[in-house]
């Protein structure tokens, strides 16, 4: 083939593949996208209109799509609630109150009792509902009539009241309430928390105290503390004095004492990772300084405020800290309950599982001549009369947010795209499709007039309606890309039984509540197909949408699991303790380790192992994870106190165990020897996927928190020695660690986030990646600038070269996979470019036994978002070629995941003969591409495929695969149809001549 023809053909293919540009690198040509695309999934593959690309429903392409429906989905204005005079009194204002409205009441604060109200994130246990002057009580899993309730409606105002005693609530109970109007208007908005209603004036939480801020607790004598630590060694007192909050901490205190204030009584704002249920710290008071929360995680801004009084006194176990904080300094104009808690180097008051106390104001007397009880917190008594003027001073309220949802729909030559945008979007999405434009056919039970639904999408799957059985039949998955405020779905039109002459329409139901277009109207009619540039002579593979069970990514189950792991997985986690590996010095029990972690089983199944070697794995029993012989050597070398520290952390925050003295030369030397043996055994073993540095800190998470209990974590100079042992032992493996350190940045190590799903903790971890670990300063060496060390630990692009992994926090993945939390989980997946999660993962959850269909849909959605997902979008080559010549093949790939593939597996092409057999000597690897560099978004590849000389002439099918070097066979499932039983994926036909 002459060069002029080759260059002309390459130019022609460049135009066909979407008007790309060519970059010359050395002697090879590389096809590159003309638009750099960050991110992935719903944010990936963005194109400009000038590219003339096929419509693929990405941001920016929707601007010219005429098919849209917008509805104001939240019209209720405000709901207020108050406990007063032994009654719960309720108010709601807004239009449409002549329709059926329902108040929901959680009377005991327990989400495990009663019936669910799934519209709200904490609506798990509703005991009562009140509607149209009647009340129903949850009994035995159903609603039972429980009598009448005084209700009054006048214009846009509705009021109700109910005796606390009649609903089983004490006068000191915090109630939770919410309101729904005919199933599609809500206060608070869906997904938010129900409104907490504190006890009334008769049951103030905090005593009235005249405190002198002098470090002397004398004036607090006779007053019970609001909360104590679990061990009883520290107490917290909180009360109101006029327009100030007064606080006393007494007991065994440390140098730093952090007091947190939740002034809006919402866990959704402020710092939530102290551990108290339902608590979000809006303000921090530390050693006389005042700080305001500026976002999730440990993000505080100092605040200059006048009038704050602070005094510390006492000593030892009799420490005293006193504060007076003007309410104006913390942004409160009128006295109202404030949740208060504090921590002091491991001491937590109240304990982590308890709710912080509410410091309540002394109850103001009403002005002379004013109506209402003498102790009425809210001034005049509230009367249920349809007049809202007496509610003016009540600030326990939920306001309507004016949320707007937008539904857009479009179709091109082969796919239908559906897009929902708005603040209330999550994974609870249902679409109903009338594909034949005939109201007389299809499902009639929708809320739109003249509409017969032939298909629907629910749980990210397509269902077709069968008129004969009047049932929905599952027809396969659709592609779902869901992010904050945006959900995109697409599928092939032929999946729907689409007819070209039909006038299709669509309706949307979100969270079982929002309807677009509005109920009672017509569904959204689709216009003709959107303009798109044809594929020319390129072959366009058909995308597939289901879960791809691919290597080196996804869920990582426990390697010790004895029962089947029902969720698709190609990773397991082996947590190897040194005591098990080397029970006697110099004798490594490889057989025992590999039997315990089932190496043979996983190898046979093609599942790879994520390995962590640990020295300190806390638990319920005080035991060691280093061998006894090593402990004896440490005692001999360092003395019993210098060998390490036995610990039992307060409130079982960490647990019990033994933290060795990492600075001991004996330990360092023995660790290097053990790592060398691990490397000899596993560095070249393809069964080991990744190696996590687990030798330092509790669980290998690079901390000894709390250090006063567990012993000091070593300096960087020491911890670097341990990391270097890994670098030397595993030169052929991808290695990662818990936190970004300078040595990790310098060696392009991976990172793992073991508190994945916790918004505050994950945002803090993400901040470390961008800005460097902000806690690294105390571990810097003498003479080192802490700021410079932190800066050297920045690793903003680490995921491009090494894995980003982790596991779900709290040991319960379902906390992060619910309908209320899934959008946050997806955000964290994208922000951290997560490739795998485990061993705390949903790998062991079985549909129908452990999880339901909705939970499975969320699990699959996360699984389809993380890691890599290679979709081949277009293939271009000559349709005829001669034996022994080079066939130039252009391939346009789109990685629709969030991470690259982290091993150098080769891309290969082959030919399939007319009998369906892999043609002899036809497998060719593509040498000028490295799939590790296929970042999220599009990548062009130009393959120079040498046709075998000995082929028989005739028609062949071109096939593609990514080969596993360990087997030489296809090892990655591609995101397109056509995969054969041998793993090769068939593309289009080619005629081979002499």
Short mmCIF file of N, CA, C and O in Angstrom, two decimals, residues 113-154:
data_model
loop_
_atom_site.label_atom_id
_atom_site.label_comp_id
_atom_site.label_asym_id
_atom_site.label_seq_id
_atom_site.Cartn_x
_atom_site.Cartn_y
_atom_site.Cartn_z
N UNK A 113 -40.53 1.95 64.28
CA UNK A 113 -41.91 1.67 64.66
C UNK A 113 -42.84 2.36 63.68
O UNK A 113 -42.46 3.27 62.95
N UNK A 114 -44.12 1.95 63.70
CA UNK A 114 -45.10 2.61 62.85
C UNK A 114 -44.96 2.21 61.39
O UNK A 114 -44.36 1.19 61.04
N UNK A 115 -45.52 3.03 60.52
CA UNK A 115 -45.51 2.79 59.08
C UNK A 115 -44.65 3.85 58.39
O UNK A 115 -44.52 4.96 58.89
N UNK A 116 -44.09 3.52 57.23
CA UNK A 116 -43.19 4.48 56.57
C UNK A 116 -43.94 5.57 55.82
O UNK A 116 -45.03 5.36 55.30
N UNK A 117 -43.33 6.75 55.76
CA UNK A 117 -43.73 7.84 54.86
C UNK A 117 -42.49 8.12 54.02
O UNK A 117 -41.65 8.93 54.39
N UNK A 118 -42.34 7.42 52.90
CA UNK A 118 -41.06 7.41 52.19
C UNK A 118 -40.69 8.71 51.51
O UNK A 118 -39.60 8.82 50.96
N UNK A 119 -41.57 9.70 51.54
CA UNK A 119 -41.25 10.96 50.88
C UNK A 119 -40.12 11.69 51.60
O UNK A 119 -39.41 12.48 50.99
N UNK A 120 -39.94 11.45 52.90
CA UNK A 120 -38.93 12.17 53.67
C UNK A 120 -37.82 11.24 54.11
O UNK A 120 -38.05 10.05 54.36
N UNK A 121 -36.61 11.77 54.21
CA UNK A 121 -35.43 10.92 54.45
C UNK A 121 -35.48 10.23 55.80
O UNK A 121 -34.88 9.18 55.98
N UNK A 122 -36.17 10.82 56.79
CA UNK A 122 -36.28 10.16 58.09
C UNK A 122 -37.73 9.79 58.38
O UNK A 122 -38.15 9.76 59.53
N UNK A 123 -38.49 9.49 57.32
CA UNK A 123 -39.90 9.14 57.48
C UNK A 123 -40.12 7.65 57.66
O UNK A 123 -41.06 7.09 57.08
N UNK A 124 -39.27 7.01 58.45
CA UNK A 124 -39.36 5.56 58.57
C UNK A 124 -40.36 5.05 59.58
O UNK A 124 -40.75 3.89 59.53
N UNK A 125 -40.79 5.87 60.52
CA UNK A 125 -41.67 5.34 61.57
C UNK A 125 -42.77 6.31 61.94
O UNK A 125 -42.66 7.06 62.92
N UNK A 126 -43.87 6.29 61.21
CA UNK A 126 -44.98 7.21 61.44
C UNK A 126 -46.06 6.49 62.24
O UNK A 126 -46.57 5.44 61.83
N UNK A 127 -46.40 7.07 63.39
CA UNK A 127 -47.45 6.47 64.22
C UNK A 127 -48.84 6.99 63.89
O UNK A 127 -49.83 6.29 64.11
N UNK A 128 -48.94 8.23 63.38
CA UNK A 128 -50.24 8.85 63.20
C UNK A 128 -50.33 9.58 61.88
O UNK A 128 -49.33 10.12 61.39
N UNK A 129 -51.53 9.60 61.32
CA UNK A 129 -51.81 10.52 60.23
C UNK A 129 -53.15 11.19 60.51
O UNK A 129 -54.08 10.58 61.04
N UNK A 130 -53.21 12.48 60.19
CA UNK A 130 -54.38 13.30 60.48
C UNK A 130 -54.85 13.91 59.17
O UNK A 130 -54.08 14.54 58.44
N UNK A 131 -56.14 13.71 58.86
CA UNK A 131 -56.68 14.22 57.61
C UNK A 131 -58.18 14.45 57.73
O UNK A 131 -58.89 13.59 58.26
N UNK A 132 -58.64 15.58 57.20
CA UNK A 132 -60.06 15.89 57.11
C UNK A 132 -60.77 15.73 58.46
O UNK A 132 -61.88 15.22 58.56
N UNK A 133 -60.09 16.18 59.53
CA UNK A 133 -60.68 16.13 60.85
C UNK A 133 -60.69 14.77 61.50
O UNK A 133 -61.33 14.59 62.54
N UNK A 134 -59.97 13.81 60.93
CA UNK A 134 -59.93 12.46 61.50
C UNK A 134 -58.49 12.03 61.70
O UNK A 134 -57.58 12.56 61.08
N UNK A 135 -58.31 11.05 62.58
CA UNK A 135 -56.97 10.57 62.90
C UNK A 135 -56.93 9.06 62.76
O UNK A 135 -57.88 8.36 63.12
N UNK A 136 -55.80 8.56 62.22
CA UNK A 136 -55.55 7.13 62.11
C UNK A 136 -54.23 6.80 62.80
O UNK A 136 -53.28 7.58 62.77
N UNK A 137 -54.20 5.63 63.43
CA UNK A 137 -53.02 5.18 64.16
C UNK A 137 -52.47 3.91 63.49
O UNK A 137 -53.24 3.04 63.06
N UNK A 138 -51.14 3.82 63.40
CA UNK A 138 -50.50 2.64 62.83
C UNK A 138 -50.54 1.50 63.84
O UNK A 138 -49.95 1.59 64.93
N UNK A 139 -51.24 0.44 63.50
CA UNK A 139 -51.37 -0.72 64.37
C UNK A 139 -51.19 -1.98 63.54
O UNK A 139 -51.93 -2.19 62.56
N UNK A 140 -50.20 -2.78 63.92
CA UNK A 140 -50.01 -4.05 63.23
C UNK A 140 -49.75 -3.94 61.74
O UNK A 140 -50.21 -4.78 60.96
N UNK A 141 -49.06 -2.88 61.34
CA UNK A 141 -48.71 -2.72 59.94
C UNK A 141 -49.81 -2.14 59.08
O UNK A 141 -49.70 -2.16 57.85
N UNK A 142 -50.87 -1.59 59.67
CA UNK A 142 -51.93 -0.96 58.89
C UNK A 142 -52.52 0.20 59.69
O UNK A 142 -52.25 0.37 60.89
N UNK A 143 -53.32 1.03 59.00
CA UNK A 143 -53.91 2.20 59.64
C UNK A 143 -55.28 1.84 60.23
O UNK A 143 -56.12 1.26 59.54
N UNK A 144 -55.47 2.22 61.49
CA UNK A 144 -56.76 2.03 62.15
C UNK A 144 -57.32 3.38 62.57
O UNK A 144 -56.59 4.24 63.08
N UNK A 145 -58.60 3.56 62.38
CA UNK A 145 -59.25 4.81 62.75
C UNK A 145 -59.12 5.03 64.25
O UNK A 145 -59.32 4.14 65.07
N UNK A 146 -58.77 6.30 64.63
CA UNK A 146 -58.50 6.58 66.05
C UNK A 146 -59.25 7.81 66.54
O UNK A 146 -58.88 8.40 67.55
N UNK A 147 -60.31 8.25 65.86
CA UNK A 147 -61.13 9.34 66.37
C UNK A 147 -60.99 10.62 65.58
O UNK A 147 -60.30 10.68 64.56
N UNK A 148 -61.67 11.63 66.07
CA UNK A 148 -61.67 12.92 65.38
C UNK A 148 -60.63 13.85 65.96
O UNK A 148 -60.16 13.67 67.09
N UNK A 149 -60.28 14.85 65.15
CA UNK A 149 -59.29 15.85 65.53
C UNK A 149 -59.85 17.21 65.15
O UNK A 149 -60.45 17.37 64.07
N UNK A 150 -59.66 18.19 66.02
CA UNK A 150 -60.14 19.53 65.71
C UNK A 150 -59.33 20.11 64.57
O UNK A 150 -58.12 20.22 64.65
N UNK A 151 -60.02 20.47 63.47
CA UNK A 151 -59.37 21.00 62.27
C UNK A 151 -60.17 22.20 61.77
O UNK A 151 -61.40 22.22 61.87
N UNK A 152 -59.48 23.18 61.25
CA UNK A 152 -60.14 24.36 60.72
C UNK A 152 -59.40 24.81 59.47
O UNK A 152 -58.18 24.94 59.47
N UNK A 153 -60.17 25.05 58.38
CA UNK A 153 -59.59 25.55 57.13
C UNK A 153 -60.28 26.84 56.75
O UNK A 153 -61.52 26.94 56.77
N UNK A 154 -59.49 27.85 56.41
CA UNK A 154 -60.02 29.13 55.96
C UNK A 154 -59.10 29.67 54.88
O UNK A 154 -57.95 30.04 55.17
#
